[in-house]
PDB file of C-alpha atoms and ligand atoms in Angstrom:
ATOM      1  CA  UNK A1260      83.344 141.414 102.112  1.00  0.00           C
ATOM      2  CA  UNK A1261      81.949 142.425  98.804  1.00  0.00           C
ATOM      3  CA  UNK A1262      81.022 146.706  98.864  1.00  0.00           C
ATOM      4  CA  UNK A1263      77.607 147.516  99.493  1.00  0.00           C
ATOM      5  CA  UNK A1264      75.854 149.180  96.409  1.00  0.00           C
ATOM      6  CA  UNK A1265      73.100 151.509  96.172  1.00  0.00           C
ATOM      7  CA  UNK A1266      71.102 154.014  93.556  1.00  0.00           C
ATOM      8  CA  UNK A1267      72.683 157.165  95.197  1.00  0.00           C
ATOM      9  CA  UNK A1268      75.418 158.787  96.891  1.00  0.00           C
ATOM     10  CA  UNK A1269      78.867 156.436  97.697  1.00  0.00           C
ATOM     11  CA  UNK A1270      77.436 153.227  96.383  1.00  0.00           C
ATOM     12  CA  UNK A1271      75.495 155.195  93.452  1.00  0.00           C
ATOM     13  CA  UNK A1272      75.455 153.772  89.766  1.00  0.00           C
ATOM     14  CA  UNK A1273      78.597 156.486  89.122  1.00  0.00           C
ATOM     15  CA  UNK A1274      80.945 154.217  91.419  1.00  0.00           C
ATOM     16  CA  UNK A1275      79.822 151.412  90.431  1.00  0.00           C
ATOM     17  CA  UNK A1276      82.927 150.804  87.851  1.00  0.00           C
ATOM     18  CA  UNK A1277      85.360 151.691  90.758  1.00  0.00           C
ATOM     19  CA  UNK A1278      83.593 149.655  93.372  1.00  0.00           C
ATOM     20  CA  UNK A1279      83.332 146.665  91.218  1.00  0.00           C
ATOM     21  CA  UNK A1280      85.793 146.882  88.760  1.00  0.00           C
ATOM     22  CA  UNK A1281      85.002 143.514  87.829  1.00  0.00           C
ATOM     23  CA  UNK A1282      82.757 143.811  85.495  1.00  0.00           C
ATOM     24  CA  UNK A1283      80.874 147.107  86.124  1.00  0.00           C
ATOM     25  CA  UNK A1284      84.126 148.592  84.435  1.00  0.00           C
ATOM     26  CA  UNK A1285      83.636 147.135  81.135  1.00  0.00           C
ATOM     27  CA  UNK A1286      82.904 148.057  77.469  1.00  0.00           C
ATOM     28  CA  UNK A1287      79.480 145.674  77.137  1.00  0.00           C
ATOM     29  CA  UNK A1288      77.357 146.762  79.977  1.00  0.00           C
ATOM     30  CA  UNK A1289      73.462 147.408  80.576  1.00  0.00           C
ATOM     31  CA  UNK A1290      71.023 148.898  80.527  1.00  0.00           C
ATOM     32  CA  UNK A1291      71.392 151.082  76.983  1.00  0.00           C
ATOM     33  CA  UNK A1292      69.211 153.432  74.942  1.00  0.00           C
ATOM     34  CA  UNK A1293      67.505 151.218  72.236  1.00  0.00           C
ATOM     35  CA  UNK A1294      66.375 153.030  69.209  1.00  0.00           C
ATOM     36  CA  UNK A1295      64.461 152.011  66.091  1.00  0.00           C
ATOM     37  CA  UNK A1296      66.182 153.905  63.986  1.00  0.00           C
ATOM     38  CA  UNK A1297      69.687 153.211  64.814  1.00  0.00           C
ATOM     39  CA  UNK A1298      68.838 149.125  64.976  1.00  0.00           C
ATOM     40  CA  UNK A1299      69.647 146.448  62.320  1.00  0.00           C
ATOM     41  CA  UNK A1300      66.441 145.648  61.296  1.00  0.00           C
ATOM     42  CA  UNK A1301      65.854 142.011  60.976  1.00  0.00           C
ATOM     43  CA  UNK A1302      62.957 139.478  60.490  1.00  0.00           C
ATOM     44  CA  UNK A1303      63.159 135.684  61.575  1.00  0.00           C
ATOM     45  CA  UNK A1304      61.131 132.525  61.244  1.00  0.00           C
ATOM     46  CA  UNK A1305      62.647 131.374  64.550  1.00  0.00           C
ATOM     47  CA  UNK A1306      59.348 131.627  66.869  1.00  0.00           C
ATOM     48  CA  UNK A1307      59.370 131.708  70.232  1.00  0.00           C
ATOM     49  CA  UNK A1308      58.685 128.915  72.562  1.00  0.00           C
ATOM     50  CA  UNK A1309      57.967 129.623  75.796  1.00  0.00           C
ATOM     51  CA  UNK A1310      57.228 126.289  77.482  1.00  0.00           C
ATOM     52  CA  UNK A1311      54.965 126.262  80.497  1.00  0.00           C
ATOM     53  CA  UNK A1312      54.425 130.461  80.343  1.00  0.00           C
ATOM     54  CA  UNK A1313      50.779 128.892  80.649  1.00  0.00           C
ATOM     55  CA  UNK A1314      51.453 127.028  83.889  1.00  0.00           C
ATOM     56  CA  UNK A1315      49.731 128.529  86.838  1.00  0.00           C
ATOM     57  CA  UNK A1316      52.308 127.310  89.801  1.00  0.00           C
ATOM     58  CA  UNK A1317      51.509 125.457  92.616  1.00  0.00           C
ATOM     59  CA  UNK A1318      53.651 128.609  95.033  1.00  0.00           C
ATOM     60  CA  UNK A1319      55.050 131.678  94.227  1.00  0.00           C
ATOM     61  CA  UNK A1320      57.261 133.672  96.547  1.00  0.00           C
ATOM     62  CA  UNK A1321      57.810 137.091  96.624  1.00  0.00           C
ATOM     63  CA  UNK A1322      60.684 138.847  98.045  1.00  0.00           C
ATOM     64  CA  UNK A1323      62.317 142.319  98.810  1.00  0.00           C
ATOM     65  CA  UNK A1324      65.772 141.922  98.877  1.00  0.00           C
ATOM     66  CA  UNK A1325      66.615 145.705  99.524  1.00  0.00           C
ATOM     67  CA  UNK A1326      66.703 146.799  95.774  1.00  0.00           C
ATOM     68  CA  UNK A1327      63.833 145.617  94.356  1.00  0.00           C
ATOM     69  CA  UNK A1328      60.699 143.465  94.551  1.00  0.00           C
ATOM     70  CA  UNK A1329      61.733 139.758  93.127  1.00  0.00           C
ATOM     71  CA  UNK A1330      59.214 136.519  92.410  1.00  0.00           C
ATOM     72  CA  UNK A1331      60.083 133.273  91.902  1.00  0.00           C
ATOM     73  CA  UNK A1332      58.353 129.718  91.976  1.00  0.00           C
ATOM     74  CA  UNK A1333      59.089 127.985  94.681  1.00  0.00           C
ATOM     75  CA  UNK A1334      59.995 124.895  92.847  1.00  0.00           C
ATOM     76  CA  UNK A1335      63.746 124.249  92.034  1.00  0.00           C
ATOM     77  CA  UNK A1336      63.595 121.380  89.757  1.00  0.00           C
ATOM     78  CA  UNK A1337      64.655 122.668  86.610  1.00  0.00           C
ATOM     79  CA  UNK A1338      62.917 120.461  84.537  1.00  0.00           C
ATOM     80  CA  UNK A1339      59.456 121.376  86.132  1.00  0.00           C
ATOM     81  CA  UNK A1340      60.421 125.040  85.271  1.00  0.00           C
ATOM     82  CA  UNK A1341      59.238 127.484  82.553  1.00  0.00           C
ATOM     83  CA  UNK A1342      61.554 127.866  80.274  1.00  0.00           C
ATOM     84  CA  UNK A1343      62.312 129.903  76.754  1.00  0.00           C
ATOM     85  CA  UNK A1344      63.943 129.036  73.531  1.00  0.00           C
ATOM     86  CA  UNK A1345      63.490 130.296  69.431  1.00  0.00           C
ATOM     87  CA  UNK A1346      63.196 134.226  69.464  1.00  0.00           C
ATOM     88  CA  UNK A1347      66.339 133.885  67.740  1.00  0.00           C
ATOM     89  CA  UNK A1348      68.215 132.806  71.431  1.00  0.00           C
ATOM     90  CA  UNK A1349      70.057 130.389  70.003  1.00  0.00           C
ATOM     91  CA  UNK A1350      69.463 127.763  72.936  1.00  0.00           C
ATOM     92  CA  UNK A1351      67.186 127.227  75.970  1.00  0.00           C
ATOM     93  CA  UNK A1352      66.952 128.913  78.875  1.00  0.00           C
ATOM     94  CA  UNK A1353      65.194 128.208  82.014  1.00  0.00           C
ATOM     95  CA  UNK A1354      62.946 130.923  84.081  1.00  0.00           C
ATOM     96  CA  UNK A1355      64.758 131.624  87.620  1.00  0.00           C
ATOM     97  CA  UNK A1356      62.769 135.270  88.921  1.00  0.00           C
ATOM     98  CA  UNK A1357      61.570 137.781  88.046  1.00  0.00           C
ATOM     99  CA  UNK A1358      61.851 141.612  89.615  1.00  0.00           C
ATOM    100  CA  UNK A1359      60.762 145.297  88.455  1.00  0.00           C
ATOM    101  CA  UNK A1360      62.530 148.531  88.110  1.00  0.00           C
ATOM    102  CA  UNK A1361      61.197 152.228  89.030  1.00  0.00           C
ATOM    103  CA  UNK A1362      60.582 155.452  89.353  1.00  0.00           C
ATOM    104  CA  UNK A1363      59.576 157.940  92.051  1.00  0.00           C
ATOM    105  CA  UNK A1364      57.656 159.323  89.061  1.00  0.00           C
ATOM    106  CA  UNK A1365      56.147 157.852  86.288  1.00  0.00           C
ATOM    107  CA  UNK A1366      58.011 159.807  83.730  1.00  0.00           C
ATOM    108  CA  UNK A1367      61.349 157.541  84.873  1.00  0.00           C
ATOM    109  CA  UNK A1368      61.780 153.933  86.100  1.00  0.00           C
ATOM    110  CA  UNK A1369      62.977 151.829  83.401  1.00  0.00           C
ATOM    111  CA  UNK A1370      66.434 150.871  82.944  1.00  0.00           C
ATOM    112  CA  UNK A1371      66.663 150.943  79.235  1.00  0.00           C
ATOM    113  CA  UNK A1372      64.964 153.821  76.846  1.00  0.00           C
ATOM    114  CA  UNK A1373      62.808 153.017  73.874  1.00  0.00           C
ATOM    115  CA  UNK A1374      63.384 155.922  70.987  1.00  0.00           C
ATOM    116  CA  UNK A1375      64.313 158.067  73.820  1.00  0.00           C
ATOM    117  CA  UNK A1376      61.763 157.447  76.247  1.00  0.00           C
ATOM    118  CA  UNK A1377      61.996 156.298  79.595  1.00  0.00           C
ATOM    119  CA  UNK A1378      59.011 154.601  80.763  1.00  0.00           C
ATOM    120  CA  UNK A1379      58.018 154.386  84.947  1.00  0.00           C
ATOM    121  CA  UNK A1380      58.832 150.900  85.283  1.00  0.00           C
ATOM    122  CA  UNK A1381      60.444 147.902  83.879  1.00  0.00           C
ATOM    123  CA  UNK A1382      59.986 144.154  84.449  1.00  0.00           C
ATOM    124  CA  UNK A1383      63.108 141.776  84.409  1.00  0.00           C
ATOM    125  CA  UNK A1384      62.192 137.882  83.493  1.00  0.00           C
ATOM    126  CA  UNK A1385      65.307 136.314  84.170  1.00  0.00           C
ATOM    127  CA  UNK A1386      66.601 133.147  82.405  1.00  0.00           C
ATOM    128  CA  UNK A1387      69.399 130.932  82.809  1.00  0.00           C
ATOM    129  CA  UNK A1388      71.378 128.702  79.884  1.00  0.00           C
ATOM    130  CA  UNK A1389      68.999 125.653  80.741  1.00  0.00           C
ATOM    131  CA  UNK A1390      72.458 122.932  80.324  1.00  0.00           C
ATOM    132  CA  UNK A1391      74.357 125.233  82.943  1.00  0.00           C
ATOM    133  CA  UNK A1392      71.770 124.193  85.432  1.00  0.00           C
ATOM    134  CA  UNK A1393      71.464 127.388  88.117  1.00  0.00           C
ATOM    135  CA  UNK A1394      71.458 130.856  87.951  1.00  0.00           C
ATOM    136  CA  UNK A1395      74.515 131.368  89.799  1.00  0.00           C
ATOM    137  CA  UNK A1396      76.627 128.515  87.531  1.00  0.00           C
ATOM    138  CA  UNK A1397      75.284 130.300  84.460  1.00  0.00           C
ATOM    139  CA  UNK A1398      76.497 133.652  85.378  1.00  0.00           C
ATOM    140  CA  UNK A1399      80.330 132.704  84.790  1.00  0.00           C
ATOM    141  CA  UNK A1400      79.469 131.931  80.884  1.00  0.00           C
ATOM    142  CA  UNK A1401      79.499 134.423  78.470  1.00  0.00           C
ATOM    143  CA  UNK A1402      76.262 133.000  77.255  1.00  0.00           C
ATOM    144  CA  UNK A1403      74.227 132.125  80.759  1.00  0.00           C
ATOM    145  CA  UNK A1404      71.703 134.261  80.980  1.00  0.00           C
ATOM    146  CA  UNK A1405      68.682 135.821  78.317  1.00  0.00           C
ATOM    147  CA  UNK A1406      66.635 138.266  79.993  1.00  0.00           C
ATOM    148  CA  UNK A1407      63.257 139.751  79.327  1.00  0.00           C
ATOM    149  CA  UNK A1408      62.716 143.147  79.644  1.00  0.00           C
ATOM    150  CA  UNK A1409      59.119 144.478  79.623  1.00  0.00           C
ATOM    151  CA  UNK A1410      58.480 148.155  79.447  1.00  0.00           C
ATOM    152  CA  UNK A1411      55.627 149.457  82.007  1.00  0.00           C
ATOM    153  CA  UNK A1412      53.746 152.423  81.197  1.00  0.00           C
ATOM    154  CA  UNK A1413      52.217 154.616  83.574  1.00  0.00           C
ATOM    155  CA  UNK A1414      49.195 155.235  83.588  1.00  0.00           C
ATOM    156  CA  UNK A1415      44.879 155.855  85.211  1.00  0.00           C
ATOM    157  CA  UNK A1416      43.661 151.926  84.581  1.00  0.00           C
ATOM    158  CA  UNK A1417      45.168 149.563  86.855  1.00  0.00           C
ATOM    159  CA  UNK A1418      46.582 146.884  85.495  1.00  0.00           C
ATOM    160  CA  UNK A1419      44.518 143.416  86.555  1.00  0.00           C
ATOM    161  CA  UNK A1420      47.448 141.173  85.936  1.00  0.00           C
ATOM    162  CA  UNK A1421      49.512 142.944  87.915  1.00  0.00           C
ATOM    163  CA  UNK A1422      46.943 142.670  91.205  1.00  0.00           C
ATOM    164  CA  UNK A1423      48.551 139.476  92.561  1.00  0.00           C
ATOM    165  CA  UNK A1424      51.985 140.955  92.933  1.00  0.00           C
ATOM    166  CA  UNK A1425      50.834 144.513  93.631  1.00  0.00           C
ATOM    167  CA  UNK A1426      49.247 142.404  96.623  1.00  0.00           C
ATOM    168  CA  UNK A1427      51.980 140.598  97.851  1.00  0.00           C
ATOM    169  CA  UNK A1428      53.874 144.464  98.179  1.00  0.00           C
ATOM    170  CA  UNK A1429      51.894 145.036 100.953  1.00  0.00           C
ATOM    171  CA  UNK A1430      53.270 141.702 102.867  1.00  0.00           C
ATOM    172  CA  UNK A1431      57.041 142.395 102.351  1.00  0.00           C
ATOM    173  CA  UNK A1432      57.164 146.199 103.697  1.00  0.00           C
ATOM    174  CA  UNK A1433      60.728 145.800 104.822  1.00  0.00           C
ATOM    175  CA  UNK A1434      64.375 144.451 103.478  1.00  0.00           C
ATOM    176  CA  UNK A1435      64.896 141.015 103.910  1.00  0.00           C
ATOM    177  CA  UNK A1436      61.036 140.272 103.929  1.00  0.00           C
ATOM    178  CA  UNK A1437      59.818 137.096 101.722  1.00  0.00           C
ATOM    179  CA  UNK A1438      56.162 135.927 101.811  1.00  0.00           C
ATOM    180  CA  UNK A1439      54.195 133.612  99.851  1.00  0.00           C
ATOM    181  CA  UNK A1440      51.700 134.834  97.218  1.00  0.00           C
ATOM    182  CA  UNK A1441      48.215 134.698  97.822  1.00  0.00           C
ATOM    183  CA  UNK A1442      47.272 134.422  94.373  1.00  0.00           C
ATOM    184  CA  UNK A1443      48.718 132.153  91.452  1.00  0.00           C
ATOM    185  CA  UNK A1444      49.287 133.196  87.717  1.00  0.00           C
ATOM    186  CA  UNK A1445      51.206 132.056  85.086  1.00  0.00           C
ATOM    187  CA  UNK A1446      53.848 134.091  83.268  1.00  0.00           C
ATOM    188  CA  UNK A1447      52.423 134.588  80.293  1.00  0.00           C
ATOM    189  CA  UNK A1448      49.950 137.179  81.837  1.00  0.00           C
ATOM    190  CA  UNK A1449      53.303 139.638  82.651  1.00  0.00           C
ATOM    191  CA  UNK A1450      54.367 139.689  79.071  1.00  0.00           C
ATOM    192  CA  UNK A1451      52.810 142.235  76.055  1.00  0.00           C
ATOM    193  CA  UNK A1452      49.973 141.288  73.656  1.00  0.00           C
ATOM    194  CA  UNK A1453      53.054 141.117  70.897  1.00  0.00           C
ATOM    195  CA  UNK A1454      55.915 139.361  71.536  1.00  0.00           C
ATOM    196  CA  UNK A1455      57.284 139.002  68.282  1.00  0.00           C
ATOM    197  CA  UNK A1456      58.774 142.685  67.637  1.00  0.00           C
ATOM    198  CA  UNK A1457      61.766 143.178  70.276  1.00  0.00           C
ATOM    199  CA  UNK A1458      65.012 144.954  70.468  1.00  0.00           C
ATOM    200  CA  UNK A1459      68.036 142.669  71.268  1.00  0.00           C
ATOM    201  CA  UNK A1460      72.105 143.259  72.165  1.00  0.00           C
ATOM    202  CA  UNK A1461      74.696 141.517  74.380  1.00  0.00           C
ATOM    203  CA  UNK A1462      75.089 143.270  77.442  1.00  0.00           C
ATOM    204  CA  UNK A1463      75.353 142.846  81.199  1.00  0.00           C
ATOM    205  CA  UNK A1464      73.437 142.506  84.512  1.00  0.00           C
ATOM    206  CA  UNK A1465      72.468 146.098  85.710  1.00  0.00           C
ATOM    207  CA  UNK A1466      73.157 145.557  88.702  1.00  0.00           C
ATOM    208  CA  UNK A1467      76.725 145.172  90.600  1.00  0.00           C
ATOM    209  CA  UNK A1468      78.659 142.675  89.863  1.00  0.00           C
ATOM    210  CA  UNK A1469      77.411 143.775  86.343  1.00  0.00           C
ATOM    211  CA  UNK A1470      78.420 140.082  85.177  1.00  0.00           C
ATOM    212  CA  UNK A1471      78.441 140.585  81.179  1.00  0.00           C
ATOM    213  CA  UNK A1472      77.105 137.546  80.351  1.00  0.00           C
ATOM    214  CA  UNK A1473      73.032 138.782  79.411  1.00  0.00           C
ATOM    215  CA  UNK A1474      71.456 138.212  75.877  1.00  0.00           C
ATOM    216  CA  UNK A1475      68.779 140.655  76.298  1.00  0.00           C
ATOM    217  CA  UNK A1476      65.455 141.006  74.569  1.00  0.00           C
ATOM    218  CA  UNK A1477      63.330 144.016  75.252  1.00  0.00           C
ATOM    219  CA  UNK A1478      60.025 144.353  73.819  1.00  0.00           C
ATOM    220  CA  UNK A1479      58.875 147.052  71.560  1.00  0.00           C
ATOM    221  CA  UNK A1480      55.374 146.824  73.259  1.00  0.00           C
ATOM    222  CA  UNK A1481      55.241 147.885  77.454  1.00  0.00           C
ATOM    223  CA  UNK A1482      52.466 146.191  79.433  1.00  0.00           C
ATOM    224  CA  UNK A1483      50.324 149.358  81.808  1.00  0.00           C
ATOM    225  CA  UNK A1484      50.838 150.006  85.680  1.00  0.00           C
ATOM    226  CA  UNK A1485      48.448 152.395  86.974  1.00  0.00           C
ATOM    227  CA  UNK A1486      49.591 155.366  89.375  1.00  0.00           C
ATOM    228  CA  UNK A1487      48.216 153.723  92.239  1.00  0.00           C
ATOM    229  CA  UNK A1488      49.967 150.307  91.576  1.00  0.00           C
ATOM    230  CA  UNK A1489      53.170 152.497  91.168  1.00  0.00           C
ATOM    231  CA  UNK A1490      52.716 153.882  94.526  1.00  0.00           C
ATOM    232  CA  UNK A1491      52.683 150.136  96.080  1.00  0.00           C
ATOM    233  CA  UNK A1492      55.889 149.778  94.833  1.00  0.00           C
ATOM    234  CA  UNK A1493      57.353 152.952  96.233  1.00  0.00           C
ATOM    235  CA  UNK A1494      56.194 152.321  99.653  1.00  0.00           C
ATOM    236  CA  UNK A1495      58.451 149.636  99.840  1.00  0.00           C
ATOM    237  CA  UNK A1496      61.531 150.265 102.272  1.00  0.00           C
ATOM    238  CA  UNK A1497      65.119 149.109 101.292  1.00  0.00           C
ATOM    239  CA  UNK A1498      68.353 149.514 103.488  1.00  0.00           C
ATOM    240  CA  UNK A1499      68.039 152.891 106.345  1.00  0.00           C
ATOM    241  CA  UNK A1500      64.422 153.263 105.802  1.00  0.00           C
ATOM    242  CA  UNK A1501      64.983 154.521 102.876  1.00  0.00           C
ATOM    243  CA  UNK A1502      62.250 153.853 100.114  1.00  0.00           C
ATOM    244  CA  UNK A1503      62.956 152.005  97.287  1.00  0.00           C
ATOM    245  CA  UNK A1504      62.373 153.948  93.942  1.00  0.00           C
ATOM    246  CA  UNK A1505      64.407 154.947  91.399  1.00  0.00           C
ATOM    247  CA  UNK A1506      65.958 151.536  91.496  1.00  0.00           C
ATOM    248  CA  UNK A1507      67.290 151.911  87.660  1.00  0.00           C
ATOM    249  CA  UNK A1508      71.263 151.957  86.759  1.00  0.00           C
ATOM    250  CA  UNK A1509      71.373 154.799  83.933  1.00  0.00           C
ATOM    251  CA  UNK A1510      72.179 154.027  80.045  1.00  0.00           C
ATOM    252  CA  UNK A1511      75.507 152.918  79.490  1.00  0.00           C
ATOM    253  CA  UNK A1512      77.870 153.713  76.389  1.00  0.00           C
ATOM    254  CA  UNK A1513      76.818 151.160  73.465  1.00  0.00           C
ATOM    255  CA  UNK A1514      80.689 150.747  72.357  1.00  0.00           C
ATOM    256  CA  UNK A1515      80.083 149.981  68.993  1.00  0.00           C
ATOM    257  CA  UNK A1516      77.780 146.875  69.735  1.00  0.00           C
ATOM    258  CA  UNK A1517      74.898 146.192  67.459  1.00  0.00           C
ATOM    259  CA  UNK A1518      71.510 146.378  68.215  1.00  0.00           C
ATOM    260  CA  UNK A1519      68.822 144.304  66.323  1.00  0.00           C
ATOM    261  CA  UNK A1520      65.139 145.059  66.149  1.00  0.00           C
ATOM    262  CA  UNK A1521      63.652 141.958  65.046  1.00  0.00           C
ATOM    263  CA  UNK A1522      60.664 141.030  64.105  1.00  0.00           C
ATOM    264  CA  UNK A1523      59.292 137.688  63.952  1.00  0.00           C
TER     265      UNK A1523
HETATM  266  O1  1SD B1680      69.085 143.156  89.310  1.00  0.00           O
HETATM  267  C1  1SD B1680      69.086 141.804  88.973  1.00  0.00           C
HETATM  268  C2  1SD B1680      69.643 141.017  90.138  1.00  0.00           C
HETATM  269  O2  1SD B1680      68.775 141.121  91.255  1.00  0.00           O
HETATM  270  C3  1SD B1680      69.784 139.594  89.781  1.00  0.00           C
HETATM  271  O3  1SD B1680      68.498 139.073  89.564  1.00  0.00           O
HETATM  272  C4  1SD B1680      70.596 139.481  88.539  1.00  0.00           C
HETATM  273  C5  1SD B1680      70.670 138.042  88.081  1.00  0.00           C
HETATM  274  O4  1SD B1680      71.368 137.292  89.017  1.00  0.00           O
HETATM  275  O5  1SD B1680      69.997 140.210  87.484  1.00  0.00           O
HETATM  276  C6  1SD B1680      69.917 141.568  87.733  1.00  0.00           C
HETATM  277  S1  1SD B1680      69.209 142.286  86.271  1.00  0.00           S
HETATM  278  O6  1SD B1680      70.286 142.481  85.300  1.00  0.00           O
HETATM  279  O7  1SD B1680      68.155 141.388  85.776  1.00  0.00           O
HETATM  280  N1  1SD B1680      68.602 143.689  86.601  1.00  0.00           N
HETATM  281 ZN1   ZN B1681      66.633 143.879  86.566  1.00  0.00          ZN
END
């Protein structure tokens, strides 16, 4: 049987490379520290599409799985899927889930850094190479899978489009627990108010088996999560009763990749 993984102690992020040395071990993994100043800056005519990001789904599901809080639509037909392409991708890519990242306090959470700074959460939209047909096909190609990353900052307000999901918390307490949402909303009300100035680098799954097969995007602009929403997510319980927080692998070495911020 594959080795259980955690965020501390024998499983923890530092064993990772030794527990899975396929491909935690490797030279392109995530999450890294992005930085503006250390970026090739670049500007594009390639505009996103994000096809159906406006479609409010018939179901949504929402799941805790141990490490972290995931949604998906409960429709599998790829073709009635969201799905992604321009941004500079270089192909399509079909929505599969999405999950969050974070802290046990608001001044850590996120998985990559912006200029240095950690934010308390971070939201993974997760895509798969549209022609490879599932998530788990795409993940043996070098190319399968673009992921979103949306920085959340902390924060007094809640956040109103975060209400249905903060919601649906409260109905998977435990690991293992999946429930259906009680309240539909397309994607496009997760992502930031700009879309067109993001950070993006070749890099890996952050979480074990750390398949390096991610072209990531990661937004220069967060989205807000209020304390209180925050706290919905720490109540959740993972594996031994133990509460699920600080569910973020740290930065990883950058190995001489490059990192574009581009604007479109
Ligand atoms: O942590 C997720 C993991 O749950 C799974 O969704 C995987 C894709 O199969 O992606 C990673 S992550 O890299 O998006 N954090
Ligand atoms: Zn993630």
């Amino acid at each position: 049987a594959a080795p259980s993984w955690s965020y501390e102690g024998e499983g923890g992020p530092e064993n990772w490379a030794t527990l899975f040395p396929n491909y935690c071990a490797g030279s392109s993994q995530s999450p890294i520290a992005l930085n503006g100043l250390e970026a090739t800056i670049k500007s594009s005519s390639d505009a996103w599409v994000l096809d159906k990001y406006d479609t409010v789904p018939d179901d949504l599901k929402i799941e805790n799985n141990g490490h972290s809080a995931k949604v998906a639509w409960t429709i599998t037909d790829v073709a009635e899927l969201p799905s992604i392409s321009g941004g500079e991708l270089g192909g399509q890519y079909t929505f599969a889930q999405f999950h969050f990242h974070w802290g046990s306090v608001s001044t850590q959470g996120s998985e990559h850094t912006l200029n240095g700074v950690a934010y308390a959460a971070e939201l993974h939209l997760v895509h798969f190479k549209t022609e490879y047909g599932s998530l788990t096909e795409a993940v043996a190609h070098d190319d399968g899978l673009a992921v979103l990353g949306i920085m959340l900052l902390g924060g007094l307000v809640d956040n109103p489009s975060l209400t249905p999901i903060i919601e649906g918390l409260a109905t998977i307490p435990n690991s293992g627990d999946e429930e259906h949402l009680a309240t539909m909303f397309p994607l496009q009300d997760l992502l930031p108010p700009d879309t067109n100035t993001f950070y993006r680098y070749s890099g890996s799954l952050t979480t074990p088996t750390c398949n390096e097969v991610v072209t990531w995007t990661v937004f220069r602009e967060p989205i807000s999560i209020s304390e209180n929403q925050l706290e919905e997510f720490r109540k959740l319980l993972g594996d031994h009763d133990h509460h699920i927080e600080d569910n973020y692998r740290p930065v990883q070495p950058i190995n001489g990749r490059t990192v574009e911020k581009i604007t479109l």
